[in-house]
GROMACS .gro file of C-alpha atoms in nm:
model
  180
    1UNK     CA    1   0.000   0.000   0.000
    2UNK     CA    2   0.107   0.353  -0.067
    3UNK     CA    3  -0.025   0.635   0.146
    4UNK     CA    4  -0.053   0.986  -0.004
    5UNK     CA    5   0.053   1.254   0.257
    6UNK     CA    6  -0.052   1.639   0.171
    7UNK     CA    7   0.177   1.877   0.363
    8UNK     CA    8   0.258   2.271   0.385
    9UNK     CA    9   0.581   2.320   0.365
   10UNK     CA   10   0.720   2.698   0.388
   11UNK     CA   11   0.443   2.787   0.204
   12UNK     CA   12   0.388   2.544  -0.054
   13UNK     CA   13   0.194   2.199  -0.029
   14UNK     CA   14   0.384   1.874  -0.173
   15UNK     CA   15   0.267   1.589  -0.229
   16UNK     CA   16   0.475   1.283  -0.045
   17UNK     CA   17   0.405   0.912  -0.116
   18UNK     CA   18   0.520   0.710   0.175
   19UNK     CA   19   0.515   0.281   0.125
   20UNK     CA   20   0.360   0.157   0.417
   21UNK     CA   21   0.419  -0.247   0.460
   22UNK     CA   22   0.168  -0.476   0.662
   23UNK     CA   23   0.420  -0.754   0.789
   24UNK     CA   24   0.389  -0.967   1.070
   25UNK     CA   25   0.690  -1.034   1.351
   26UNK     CA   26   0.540  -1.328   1.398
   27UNK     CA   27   0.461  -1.536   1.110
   28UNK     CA   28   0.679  -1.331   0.919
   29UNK     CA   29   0.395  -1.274   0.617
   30UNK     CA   30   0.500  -1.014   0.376
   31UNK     CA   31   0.845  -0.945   0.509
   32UNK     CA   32   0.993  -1.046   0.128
   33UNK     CA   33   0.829  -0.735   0.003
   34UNK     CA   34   0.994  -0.523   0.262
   35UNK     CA   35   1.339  -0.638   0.175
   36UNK     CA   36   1.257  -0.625  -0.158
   37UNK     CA   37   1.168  -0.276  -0.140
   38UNK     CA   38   1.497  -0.174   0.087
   39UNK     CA   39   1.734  -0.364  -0.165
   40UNK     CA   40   1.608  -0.152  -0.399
   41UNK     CA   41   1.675   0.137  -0.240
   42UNK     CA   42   1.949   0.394  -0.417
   43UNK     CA   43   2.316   0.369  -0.097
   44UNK     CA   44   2.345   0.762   0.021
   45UNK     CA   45   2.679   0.772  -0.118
   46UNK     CA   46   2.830   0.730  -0.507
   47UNK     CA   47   3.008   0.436  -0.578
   48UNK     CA   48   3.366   0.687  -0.612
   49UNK     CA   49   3.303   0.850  -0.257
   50UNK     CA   50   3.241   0.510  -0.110
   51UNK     CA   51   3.550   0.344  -0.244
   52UNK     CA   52   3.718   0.718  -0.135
   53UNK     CA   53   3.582   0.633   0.242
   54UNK     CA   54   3.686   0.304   0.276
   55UNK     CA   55   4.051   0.387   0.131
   56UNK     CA   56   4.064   0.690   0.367
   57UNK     CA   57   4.354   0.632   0.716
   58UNK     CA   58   4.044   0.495   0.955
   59UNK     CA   59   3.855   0.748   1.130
   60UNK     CA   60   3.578   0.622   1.470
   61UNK     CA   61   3.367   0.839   1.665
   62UNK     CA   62   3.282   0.766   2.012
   63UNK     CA   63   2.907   0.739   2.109
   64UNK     CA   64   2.920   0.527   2.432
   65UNK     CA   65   3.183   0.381   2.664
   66UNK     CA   66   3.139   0.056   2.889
   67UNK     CA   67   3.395  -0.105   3.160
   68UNK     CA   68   3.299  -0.482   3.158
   69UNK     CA   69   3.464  -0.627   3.429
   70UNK     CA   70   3.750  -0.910   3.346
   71UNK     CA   71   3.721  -0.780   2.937
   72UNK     CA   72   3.833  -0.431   2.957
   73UNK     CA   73   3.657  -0.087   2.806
   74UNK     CA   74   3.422  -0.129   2.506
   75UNK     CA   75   3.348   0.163   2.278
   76UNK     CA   76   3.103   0.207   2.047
   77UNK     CA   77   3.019   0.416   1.762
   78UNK     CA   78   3.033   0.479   1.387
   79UNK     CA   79   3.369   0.407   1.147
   80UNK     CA   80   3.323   0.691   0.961
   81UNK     CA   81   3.626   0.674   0.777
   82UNK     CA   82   3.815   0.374   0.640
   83UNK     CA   83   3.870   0.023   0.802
   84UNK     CA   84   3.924  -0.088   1.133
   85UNK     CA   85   4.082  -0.411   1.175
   86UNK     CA   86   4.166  -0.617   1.527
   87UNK     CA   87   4.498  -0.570   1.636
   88UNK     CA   88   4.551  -0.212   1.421
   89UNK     CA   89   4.722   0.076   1.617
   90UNK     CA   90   4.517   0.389   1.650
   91UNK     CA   91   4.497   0.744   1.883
   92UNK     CA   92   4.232   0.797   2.129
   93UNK     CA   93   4.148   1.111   2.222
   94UNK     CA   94   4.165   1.419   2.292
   95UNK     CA   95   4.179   1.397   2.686
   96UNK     CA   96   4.169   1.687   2.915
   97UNK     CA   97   4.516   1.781   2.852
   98UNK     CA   98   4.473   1.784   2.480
   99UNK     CA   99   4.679   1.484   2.455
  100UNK     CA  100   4.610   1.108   2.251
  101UNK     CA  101   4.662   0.793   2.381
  102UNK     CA  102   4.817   0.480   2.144
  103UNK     CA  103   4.625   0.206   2.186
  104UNK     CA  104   4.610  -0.148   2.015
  105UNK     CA  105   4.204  -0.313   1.921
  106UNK     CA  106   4.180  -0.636   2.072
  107UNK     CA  107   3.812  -0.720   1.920
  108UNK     CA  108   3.534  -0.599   1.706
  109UNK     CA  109   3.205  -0.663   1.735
  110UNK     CA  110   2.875  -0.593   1.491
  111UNK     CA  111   2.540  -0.677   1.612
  112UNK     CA  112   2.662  -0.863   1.848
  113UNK     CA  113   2.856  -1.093   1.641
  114UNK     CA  114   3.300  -1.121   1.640
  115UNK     CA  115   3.402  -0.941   1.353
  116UNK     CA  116   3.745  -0.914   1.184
  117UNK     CA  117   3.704  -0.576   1.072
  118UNK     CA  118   3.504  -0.242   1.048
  119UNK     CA  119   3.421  -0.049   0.734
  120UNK     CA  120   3.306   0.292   0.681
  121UNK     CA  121   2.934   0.357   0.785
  122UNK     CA  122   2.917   0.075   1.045
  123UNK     CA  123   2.841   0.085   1.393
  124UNK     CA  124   3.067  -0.100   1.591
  125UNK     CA  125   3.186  -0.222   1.930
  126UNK     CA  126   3.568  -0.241   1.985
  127UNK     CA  127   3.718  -0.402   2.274
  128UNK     CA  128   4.034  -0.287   2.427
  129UNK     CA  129   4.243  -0.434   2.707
  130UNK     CA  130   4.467  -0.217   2.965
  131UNK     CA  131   4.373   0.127   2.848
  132UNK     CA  132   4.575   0.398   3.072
  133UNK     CA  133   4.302   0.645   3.053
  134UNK     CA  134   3.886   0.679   3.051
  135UNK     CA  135   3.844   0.723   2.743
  136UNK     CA  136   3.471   0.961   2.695
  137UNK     CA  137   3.155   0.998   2.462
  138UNK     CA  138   3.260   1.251   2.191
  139UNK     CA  139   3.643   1.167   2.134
  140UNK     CA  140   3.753   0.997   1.822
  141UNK     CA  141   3.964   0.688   1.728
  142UNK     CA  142   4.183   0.787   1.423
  143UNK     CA  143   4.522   0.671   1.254
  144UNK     CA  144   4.801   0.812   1.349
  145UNK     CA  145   4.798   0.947   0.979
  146UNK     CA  146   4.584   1.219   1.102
  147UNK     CA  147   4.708   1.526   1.247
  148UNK     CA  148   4.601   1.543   1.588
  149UNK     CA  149   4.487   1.889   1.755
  150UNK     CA  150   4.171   2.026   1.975
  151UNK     CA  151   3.974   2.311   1.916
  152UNK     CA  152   3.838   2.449   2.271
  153UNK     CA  153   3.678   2.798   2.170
  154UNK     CA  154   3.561   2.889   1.814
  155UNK     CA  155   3.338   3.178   1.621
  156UNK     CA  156   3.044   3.093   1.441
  157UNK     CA  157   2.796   3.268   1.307
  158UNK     CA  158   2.423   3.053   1.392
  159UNK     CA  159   2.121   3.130   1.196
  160UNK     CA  160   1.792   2.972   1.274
  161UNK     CA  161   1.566   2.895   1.075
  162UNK     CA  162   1.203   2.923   1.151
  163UNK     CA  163   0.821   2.952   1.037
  164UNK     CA  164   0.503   3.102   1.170
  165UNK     CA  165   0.172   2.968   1.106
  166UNK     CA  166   0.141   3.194   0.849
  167UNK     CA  167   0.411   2.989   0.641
  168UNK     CA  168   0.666   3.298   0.609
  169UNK     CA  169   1.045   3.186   0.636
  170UNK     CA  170   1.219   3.426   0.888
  171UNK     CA  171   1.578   3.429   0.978
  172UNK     CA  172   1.730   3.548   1.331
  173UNK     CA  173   2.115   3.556   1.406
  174UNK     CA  174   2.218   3.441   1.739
  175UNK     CA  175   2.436   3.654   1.950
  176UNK     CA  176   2.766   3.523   1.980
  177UNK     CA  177   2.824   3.296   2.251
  178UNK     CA  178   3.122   3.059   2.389
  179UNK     CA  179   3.052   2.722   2.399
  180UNK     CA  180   3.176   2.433   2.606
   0.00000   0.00000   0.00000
């Protein structure tokens, strides 16, 4: 089924199909037209910038850090550069003192599964053993290819953007502000 959506959008109305798919958890009816459907989906990148990721020195970002006790610290989080493979050699950081720590991946794991290695676009855990230092939600994992530096005060200039009821696209500039 296909549902037919009307919506206002800064002033003008567009028309959005959206598939809607009646499967079942349980018996599992109809779930071959749903992966049908998402194989057939266009990948958000080009086949060149894909194959320019995954060639790129690997790059992680940190969303979430765990301690389990007699395995060591877990991170997870995206590769969003390159490929991550057990045993590689990679900087963790920035701490407090602006500095990276060297540290060696004992294990990957995807969805719960051992894996060898992580590509670009994957959420991942990776295991480590004996890390000197807490590592922190929002530092990176990178080669040492990269230069490493921090960036603790910038200037931007923020506009947001916003619409009344009566559709009209205003813009307001946000006073200057540090942030931490």
């Amino acid at each position: 089924a296909v549902v037919s959506t009307q919506s206002g959008h800064y002033g003008r109305e567009i028309k959005e199909r959206t598939p809607v798919f009646m499967v079942s958890a349980v018996t599992g009816d109809n779930l071959s037209l749903l992966h049908h459907f998402l194989s057939r989906l266009r990948p958000a990148l080009s086949p060149e910038a894909r194959t320019q990721a995954l060639q790129a020195a690997p790059r992680f970002s940190v969303d979430g850090v765990l301690t389990v006790t007699g395995q060591g610290t877990i991170i997870t989080g995206l590769t969003t550069k390159g490929t991550i493979r057990e045993e590689d050699t990679m900087l963790l950081g920035p701490f407090g003192d602006k500095s990276y720590q060297e540290v060696k991946v004992a294990s990957i794991q995807c969805n719960r599964l051992p894996r060898r290695l992580a590509k670009c676009g994957q959420s991942v855990s990776l295991g480590f053993h004996n890390l000197e230092r807490t590592p922190r939600k929002g530092m990176i994992l990178q080669s040492s290819s990269y230069e490493s530096y921090c960036v603790e005060e910038f200037t931007a200039e923020i506009y947001i953007l916003q619409h009344t009821s009566s559709s009209k696209l205003k813009k307001k500039k946000v006073p200057t502000a540090t942030l931490r």
